[in-house]
GROMACS .gro file of C-alpha atoms in nm:
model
  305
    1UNK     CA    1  -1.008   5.029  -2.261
    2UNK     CA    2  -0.690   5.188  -2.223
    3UNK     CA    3  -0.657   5.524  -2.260
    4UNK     CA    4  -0.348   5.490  -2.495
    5UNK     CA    5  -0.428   5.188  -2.650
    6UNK     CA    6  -0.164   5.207  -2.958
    7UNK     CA    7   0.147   5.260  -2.993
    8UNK     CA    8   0.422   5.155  -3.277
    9UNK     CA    9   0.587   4.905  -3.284
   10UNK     CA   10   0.978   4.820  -3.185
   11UNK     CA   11   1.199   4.773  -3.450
   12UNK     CA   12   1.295   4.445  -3.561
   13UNK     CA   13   1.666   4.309  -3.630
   14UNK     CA   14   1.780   4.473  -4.002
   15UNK     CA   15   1.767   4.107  -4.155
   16UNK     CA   16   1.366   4.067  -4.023
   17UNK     CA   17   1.299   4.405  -4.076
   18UNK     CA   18   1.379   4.401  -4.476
   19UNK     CA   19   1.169   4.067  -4.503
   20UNK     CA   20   0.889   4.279  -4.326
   21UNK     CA   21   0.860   4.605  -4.449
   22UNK     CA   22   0.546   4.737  -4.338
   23UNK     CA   23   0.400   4.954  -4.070
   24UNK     CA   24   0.375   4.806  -3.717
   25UNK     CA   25   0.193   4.882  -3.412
   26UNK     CA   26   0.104   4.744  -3.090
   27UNK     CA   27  -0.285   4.716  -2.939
   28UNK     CA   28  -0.301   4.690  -2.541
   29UNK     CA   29  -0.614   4.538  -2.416
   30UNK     CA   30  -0.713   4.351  -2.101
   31UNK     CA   31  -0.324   4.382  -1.961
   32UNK     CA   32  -0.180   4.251  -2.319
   33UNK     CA   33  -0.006   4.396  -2.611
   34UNK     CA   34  -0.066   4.259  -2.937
   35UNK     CA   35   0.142   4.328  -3.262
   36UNK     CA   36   0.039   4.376  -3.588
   37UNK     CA   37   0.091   4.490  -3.899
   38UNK     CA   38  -0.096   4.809  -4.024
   39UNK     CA   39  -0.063   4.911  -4.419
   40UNK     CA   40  -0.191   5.046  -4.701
   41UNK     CA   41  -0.559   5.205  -4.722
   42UNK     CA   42  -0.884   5.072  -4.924
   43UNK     CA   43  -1.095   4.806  -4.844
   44UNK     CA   44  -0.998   4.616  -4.520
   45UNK     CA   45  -0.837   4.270  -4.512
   46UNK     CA   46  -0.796   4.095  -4.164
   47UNK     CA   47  -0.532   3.821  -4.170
   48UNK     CA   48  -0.534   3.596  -3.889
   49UNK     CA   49  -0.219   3.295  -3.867
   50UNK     CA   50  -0.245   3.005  -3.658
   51UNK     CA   51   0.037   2.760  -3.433
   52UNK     CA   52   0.278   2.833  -3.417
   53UNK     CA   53   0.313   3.141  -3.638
   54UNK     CA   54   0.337   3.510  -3.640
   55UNK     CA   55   0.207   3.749  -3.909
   56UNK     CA   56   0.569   3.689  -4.117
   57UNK     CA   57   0.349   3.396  -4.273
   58UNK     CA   58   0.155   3.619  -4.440
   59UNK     CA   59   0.420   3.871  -4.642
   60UNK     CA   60   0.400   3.745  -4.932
   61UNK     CA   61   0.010   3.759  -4.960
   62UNK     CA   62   0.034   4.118  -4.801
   63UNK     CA   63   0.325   4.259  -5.082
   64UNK     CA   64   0.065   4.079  -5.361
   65UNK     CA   65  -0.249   4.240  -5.210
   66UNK     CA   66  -0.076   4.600  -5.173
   67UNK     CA   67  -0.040   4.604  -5.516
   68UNK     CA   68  -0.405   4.769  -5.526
   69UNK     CA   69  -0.568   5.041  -5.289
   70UNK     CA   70  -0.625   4.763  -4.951
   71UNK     CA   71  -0.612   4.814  -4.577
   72UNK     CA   72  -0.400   4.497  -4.457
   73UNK     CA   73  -0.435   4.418  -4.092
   74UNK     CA   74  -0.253   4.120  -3.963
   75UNK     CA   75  -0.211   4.046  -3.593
   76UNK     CA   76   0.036   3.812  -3.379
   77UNK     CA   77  -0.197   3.603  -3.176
   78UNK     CA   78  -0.090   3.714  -2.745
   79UNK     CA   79   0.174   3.434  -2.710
   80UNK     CA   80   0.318   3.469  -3.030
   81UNK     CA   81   0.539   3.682  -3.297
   82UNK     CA   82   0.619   3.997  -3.097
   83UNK     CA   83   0.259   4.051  -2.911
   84UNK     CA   84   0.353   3.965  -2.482
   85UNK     CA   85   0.361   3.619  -2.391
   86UNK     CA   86   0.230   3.542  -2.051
   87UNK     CA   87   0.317   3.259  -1.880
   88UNK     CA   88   0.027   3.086  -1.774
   89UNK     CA   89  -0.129   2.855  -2.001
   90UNK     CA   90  -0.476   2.910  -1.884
   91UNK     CA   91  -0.511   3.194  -2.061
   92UNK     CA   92  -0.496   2.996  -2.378
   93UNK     CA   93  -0.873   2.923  -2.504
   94UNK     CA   94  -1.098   3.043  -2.834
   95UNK     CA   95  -1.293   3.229  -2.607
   96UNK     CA   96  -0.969   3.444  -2.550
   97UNK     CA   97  -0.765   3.507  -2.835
   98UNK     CA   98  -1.164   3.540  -3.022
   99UNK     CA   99  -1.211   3.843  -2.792
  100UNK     CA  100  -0.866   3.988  -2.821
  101UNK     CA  101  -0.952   3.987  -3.208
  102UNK     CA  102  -1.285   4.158  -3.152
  103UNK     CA  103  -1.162   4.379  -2.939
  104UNK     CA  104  -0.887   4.484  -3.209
  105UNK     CA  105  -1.134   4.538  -3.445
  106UNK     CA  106  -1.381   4.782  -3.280
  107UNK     CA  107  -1.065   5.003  -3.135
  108UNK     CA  108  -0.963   5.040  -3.480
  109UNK     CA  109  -1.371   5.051  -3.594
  110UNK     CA  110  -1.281   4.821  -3.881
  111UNK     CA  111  -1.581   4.788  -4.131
  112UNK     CA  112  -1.656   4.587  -4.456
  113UNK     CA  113  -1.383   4.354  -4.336
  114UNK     CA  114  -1.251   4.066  -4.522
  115UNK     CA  115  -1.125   3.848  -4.281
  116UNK     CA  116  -0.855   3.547  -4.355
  117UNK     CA  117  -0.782   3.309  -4.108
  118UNK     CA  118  -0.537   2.982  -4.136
  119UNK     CA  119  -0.481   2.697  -3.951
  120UNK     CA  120  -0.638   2.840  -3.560
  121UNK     CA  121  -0.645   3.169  -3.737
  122UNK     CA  122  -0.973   3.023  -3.873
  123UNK     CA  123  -1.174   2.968  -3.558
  124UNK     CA  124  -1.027   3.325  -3.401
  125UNK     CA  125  -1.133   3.519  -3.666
  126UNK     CA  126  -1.452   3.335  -3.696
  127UNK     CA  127  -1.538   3.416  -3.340
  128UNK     CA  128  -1.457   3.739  -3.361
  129UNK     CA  129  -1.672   3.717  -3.691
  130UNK     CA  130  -1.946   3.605  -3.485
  131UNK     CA  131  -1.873   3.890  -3.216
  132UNK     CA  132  -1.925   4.213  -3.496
  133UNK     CA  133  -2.135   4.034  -3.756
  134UNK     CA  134  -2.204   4.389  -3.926
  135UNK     CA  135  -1.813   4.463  -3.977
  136UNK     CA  136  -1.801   4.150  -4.171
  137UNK     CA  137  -1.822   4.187  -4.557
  138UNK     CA  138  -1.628   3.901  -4.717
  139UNK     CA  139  -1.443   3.586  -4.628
  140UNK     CA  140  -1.116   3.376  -4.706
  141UNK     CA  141  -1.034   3.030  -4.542
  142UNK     CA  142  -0.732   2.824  -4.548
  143UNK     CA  143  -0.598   2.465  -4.421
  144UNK     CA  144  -0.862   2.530  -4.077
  145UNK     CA  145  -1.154   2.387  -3.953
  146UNK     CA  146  -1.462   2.627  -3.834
  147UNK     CA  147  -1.703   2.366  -3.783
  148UNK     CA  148  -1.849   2.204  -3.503
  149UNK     CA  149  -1.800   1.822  -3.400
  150UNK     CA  150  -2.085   1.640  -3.348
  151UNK     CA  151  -1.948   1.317  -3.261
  152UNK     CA  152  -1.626   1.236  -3.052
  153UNK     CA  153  -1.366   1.444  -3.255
  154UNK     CA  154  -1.080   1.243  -3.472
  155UNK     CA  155  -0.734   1.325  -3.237
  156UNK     CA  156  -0.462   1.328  -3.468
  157UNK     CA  157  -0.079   1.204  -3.361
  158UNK     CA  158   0.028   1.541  -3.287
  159UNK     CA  159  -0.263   1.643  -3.090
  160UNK     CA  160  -0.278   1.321  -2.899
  161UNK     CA  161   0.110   1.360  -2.810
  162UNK     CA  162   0.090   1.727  -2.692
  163UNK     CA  163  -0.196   1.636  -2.423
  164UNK     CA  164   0.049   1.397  -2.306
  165UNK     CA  165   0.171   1.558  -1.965
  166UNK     CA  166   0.575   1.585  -1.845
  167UNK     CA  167   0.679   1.463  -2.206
  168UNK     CA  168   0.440   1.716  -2.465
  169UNK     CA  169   0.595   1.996  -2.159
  170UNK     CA  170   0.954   1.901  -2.220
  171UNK     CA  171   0.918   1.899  -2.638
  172UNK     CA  172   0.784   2.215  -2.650
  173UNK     CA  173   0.940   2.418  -2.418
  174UNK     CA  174   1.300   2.266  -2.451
  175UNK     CA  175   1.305   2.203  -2.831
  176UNK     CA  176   1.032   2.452  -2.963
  177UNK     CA  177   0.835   2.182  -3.057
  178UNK     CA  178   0.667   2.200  -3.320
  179UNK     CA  179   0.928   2.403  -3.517
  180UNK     CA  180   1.145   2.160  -3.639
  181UNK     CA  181   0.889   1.972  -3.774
  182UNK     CA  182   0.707   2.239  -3.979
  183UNK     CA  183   0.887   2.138  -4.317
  184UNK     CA  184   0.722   1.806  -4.311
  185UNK     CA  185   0.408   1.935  -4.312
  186UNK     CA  186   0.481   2.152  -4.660
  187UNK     CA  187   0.425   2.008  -4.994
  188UNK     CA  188   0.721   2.150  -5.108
  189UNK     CA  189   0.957   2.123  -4.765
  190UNK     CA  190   1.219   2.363  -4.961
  191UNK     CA  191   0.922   2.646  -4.869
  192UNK     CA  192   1.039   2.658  -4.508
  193UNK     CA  193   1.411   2.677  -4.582
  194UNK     CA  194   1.683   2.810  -4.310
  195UNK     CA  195   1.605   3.174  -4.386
  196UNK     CA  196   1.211   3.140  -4.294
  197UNK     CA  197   1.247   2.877  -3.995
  198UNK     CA  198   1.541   3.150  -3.901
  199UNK     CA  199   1.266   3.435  -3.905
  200UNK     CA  200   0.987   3.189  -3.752
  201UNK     CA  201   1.193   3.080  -3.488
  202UNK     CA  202   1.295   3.468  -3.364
  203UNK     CA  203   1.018   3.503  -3.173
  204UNK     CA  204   1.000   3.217  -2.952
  205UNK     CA  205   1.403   3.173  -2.926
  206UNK     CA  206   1.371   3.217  -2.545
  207UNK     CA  207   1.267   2.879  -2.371
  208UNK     CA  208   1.026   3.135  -2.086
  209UNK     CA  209   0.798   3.232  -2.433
  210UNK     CA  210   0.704   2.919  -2.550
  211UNK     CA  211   0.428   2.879  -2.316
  212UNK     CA  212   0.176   2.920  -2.647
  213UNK     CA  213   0.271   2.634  -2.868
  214UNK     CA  214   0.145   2.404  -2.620
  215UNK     CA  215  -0.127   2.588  -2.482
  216UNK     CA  216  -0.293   2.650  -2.870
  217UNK     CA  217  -0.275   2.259  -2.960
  218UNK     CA  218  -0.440   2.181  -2.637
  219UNK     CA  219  -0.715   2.418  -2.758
  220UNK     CA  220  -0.810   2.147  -2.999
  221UNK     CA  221  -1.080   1.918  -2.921
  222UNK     CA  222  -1.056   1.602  -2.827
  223UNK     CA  223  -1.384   1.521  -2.685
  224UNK     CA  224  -1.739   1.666  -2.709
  225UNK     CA  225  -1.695   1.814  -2.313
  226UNK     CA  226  -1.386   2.022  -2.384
  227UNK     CA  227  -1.377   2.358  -2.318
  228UNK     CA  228  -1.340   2.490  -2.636
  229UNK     CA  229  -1.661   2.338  -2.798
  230UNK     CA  230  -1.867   2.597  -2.679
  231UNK     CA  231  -1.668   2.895  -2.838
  232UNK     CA  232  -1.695   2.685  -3.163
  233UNK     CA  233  -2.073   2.648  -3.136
  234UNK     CA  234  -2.092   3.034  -3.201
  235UNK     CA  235  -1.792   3.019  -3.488
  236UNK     CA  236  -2.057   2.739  -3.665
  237UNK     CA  237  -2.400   2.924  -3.594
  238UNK     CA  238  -2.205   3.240  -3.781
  239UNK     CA  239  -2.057   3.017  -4.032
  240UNK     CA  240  -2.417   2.846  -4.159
  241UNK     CA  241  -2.591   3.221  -4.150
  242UNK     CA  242  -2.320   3.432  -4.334
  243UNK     CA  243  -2.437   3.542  -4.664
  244UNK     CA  244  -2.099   3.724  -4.782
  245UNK     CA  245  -1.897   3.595  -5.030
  246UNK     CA  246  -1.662   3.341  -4.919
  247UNK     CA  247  -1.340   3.160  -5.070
  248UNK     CA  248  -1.163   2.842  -4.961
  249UNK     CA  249  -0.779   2.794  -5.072
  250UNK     CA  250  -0.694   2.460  -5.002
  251UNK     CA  251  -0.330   2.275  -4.908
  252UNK     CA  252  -0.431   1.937  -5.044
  253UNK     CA  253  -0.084   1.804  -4.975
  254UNK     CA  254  -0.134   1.894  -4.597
  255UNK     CA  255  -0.130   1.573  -4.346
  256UNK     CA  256  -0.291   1.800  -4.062
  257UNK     CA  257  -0.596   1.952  -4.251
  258UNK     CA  258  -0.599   1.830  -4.597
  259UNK     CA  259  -0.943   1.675  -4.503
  260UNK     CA  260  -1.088   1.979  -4.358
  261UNK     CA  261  -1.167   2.091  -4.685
  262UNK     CA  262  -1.521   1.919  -4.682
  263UNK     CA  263  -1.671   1.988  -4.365
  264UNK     CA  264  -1.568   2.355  -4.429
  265UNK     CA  265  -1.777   2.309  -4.756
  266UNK     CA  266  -2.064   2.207  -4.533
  267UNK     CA  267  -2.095   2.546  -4.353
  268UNK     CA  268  -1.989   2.744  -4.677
  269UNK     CA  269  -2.179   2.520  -4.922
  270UNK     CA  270  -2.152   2.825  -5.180
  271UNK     CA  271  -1.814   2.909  -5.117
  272UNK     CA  272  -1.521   2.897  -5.456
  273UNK     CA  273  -1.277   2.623  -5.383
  274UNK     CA  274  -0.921   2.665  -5.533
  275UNK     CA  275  -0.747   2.322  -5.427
  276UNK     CA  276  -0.394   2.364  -5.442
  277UNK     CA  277  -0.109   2.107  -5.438
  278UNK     CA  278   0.061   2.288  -5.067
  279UNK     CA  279   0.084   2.197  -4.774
  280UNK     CA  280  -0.052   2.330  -4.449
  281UNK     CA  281   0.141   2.675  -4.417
  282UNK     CA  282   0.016   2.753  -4.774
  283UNK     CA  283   0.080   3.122  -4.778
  284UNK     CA  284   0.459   3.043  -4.840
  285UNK     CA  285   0.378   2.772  -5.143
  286UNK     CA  286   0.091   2.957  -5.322
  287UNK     CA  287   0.076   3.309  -5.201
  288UNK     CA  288  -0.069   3.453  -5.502
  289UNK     CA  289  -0.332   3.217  -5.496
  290UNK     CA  290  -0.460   3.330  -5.179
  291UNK     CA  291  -0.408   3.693  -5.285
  292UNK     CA  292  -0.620   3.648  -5.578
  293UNK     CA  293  -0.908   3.423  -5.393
  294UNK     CA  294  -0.922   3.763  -5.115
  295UNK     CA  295  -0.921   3.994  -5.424
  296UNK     CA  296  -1.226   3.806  -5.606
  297UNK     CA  297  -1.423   3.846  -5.247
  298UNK     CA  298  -1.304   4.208  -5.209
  299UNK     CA  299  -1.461   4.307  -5.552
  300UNK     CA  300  -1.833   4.132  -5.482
  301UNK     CA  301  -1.843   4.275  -5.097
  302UNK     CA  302  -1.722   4.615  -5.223
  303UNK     CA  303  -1.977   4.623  -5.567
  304UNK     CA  304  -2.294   4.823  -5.559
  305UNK     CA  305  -2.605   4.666  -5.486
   0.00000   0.00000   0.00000
């Protein structure tokens, strides 16, 4: 561990910055810096986005939440928002950006946590889940999949064209692939207007820091003998024994992981299930829906025994 291992944050441009207003800092561990935001104080909720975000996604569900005593945590996976962005795509796998979490977690000695994860934000935080099972009090999923295939994994288009050499390369590095295709995937495409792709794009607006995009939705599986199938063994084996309460908030309208819904009801058979008519990035279309489902499993973790 370092021996400075925080530090805050450097500011953002005034028109991010006002869309943003909360604390920031940056965590250095293993050679990395990751950003997050830091606010508020009460019972600890870890927010964890997915590809090809950065914790922006989540300000509307943090300026709901703050409205009571909470602790809200939300980091930029390394690669993305304003945590470093190395280079090499190898560096890219669960087992990585799983132990960067953890690793977050105990230098801050986060306890009781509620942890939130969307879209790969599910599987990180699960892993990291799985890595301090006694931290974890409560849970809140979102448009993600935890669970582990057991037969040769469904490849959607997307995931079949960015494991498509020279061509995925060029798409993503050259036009910031997926970006301009994220209102598609919204139920309502208005929610990812000029002003949030603006703020979404920031971060990777230099073609040498798009290395990530890629890298993440070559994570995915698309056979039983990929490499991250093991990492996702221990996100299921945590899943099935958790005895928290846990919440699902579902983007029915969303052609990526609509369908996920069920076999996330198979490791959380006793989970609450708010279906919602958003798409994937559901934290801009139904904010307060997620607020309140994280609220509900804040109050049952935190009630005496």
């Amino acid at each position: 561990m370092e021996q400075f291992p925080f530090s805050e944050a450097p500011p953002l441009p005034a028109w991010l910055a006002e869309q943003l207003p909360y604390r920031r800092r940056m965590f250095s561990s293993g050679g990395y810096r990751m950003h997050f935001v830091d606010q508020g104080s009460g019972p600890v909720v870890l927010m964890q986005h997915g590809n090809p975000m950065w914790c922006f996604l989540w300000r509307k569900v943090i300026e709901e939440l703050l409205q009571q005593p909470v602790r809200v945590i939300a980091p930029d996976l390394i690669g993305m928002g304003f945590s470093d962005k190395p280079r090499d795509p190898a560096i890219h796998t669960l087992e990585f950006h799983g132990h960067q979490l953890s690793a977050l977690i105990r230098a801050l000695d986060l306890r009781e946590i509620t942890i939130v994860g969307q879209d790969w934000g599910g599987p990180v935080s699960g892993l990291a889940a799985a890595l301090n099972p006694e931290r974890i009090a409560g849970a809140v999923f979102a448009n993600t999949s935890l669970r582990l295939p057991t037969k040769q994994p469904r490849v959607t288009p997307f995931h079949r064209f960015a494991n498509r050499p020279v061509i995925s390369d060029l798409a993503f590095r050259l036009f910031n692939f997926p970006m301009p295709m994220l209102p598609k995937v919204q139920g309502n495409p208005a929610s990812l207007g000029p002003a949030e792709m603006r703020a979404y794009r920031y971060p990777l607006r230099h073609f040498r820091d798009r290395t990530a995009p890629l890298a993440l939705a070559r994570m995915v599986p698309t056979r039983l003998e990929h490499p991250t199938i093991a990492q996702l063994a221990l996100v299921d084996r945590w899943a099935r024994d958790f005895r928290g309460p846990v919440e699902l908030v579902w983007g029915c309208r969303d052609p990526i992981l609509g369908r996920a819904l069920h076999g996330n009801l198979e490791l959380f058979p006793d989970a609450r299930v708010t279906e919602t008519q958003a798409g994937h990035f559901l934290q801009e279309e139904v904010p307060g829906e997620l607020a309140a489902a994280i609220r509900r499993v804040i109050a049952i973790a935190t009630a005496p025994a």
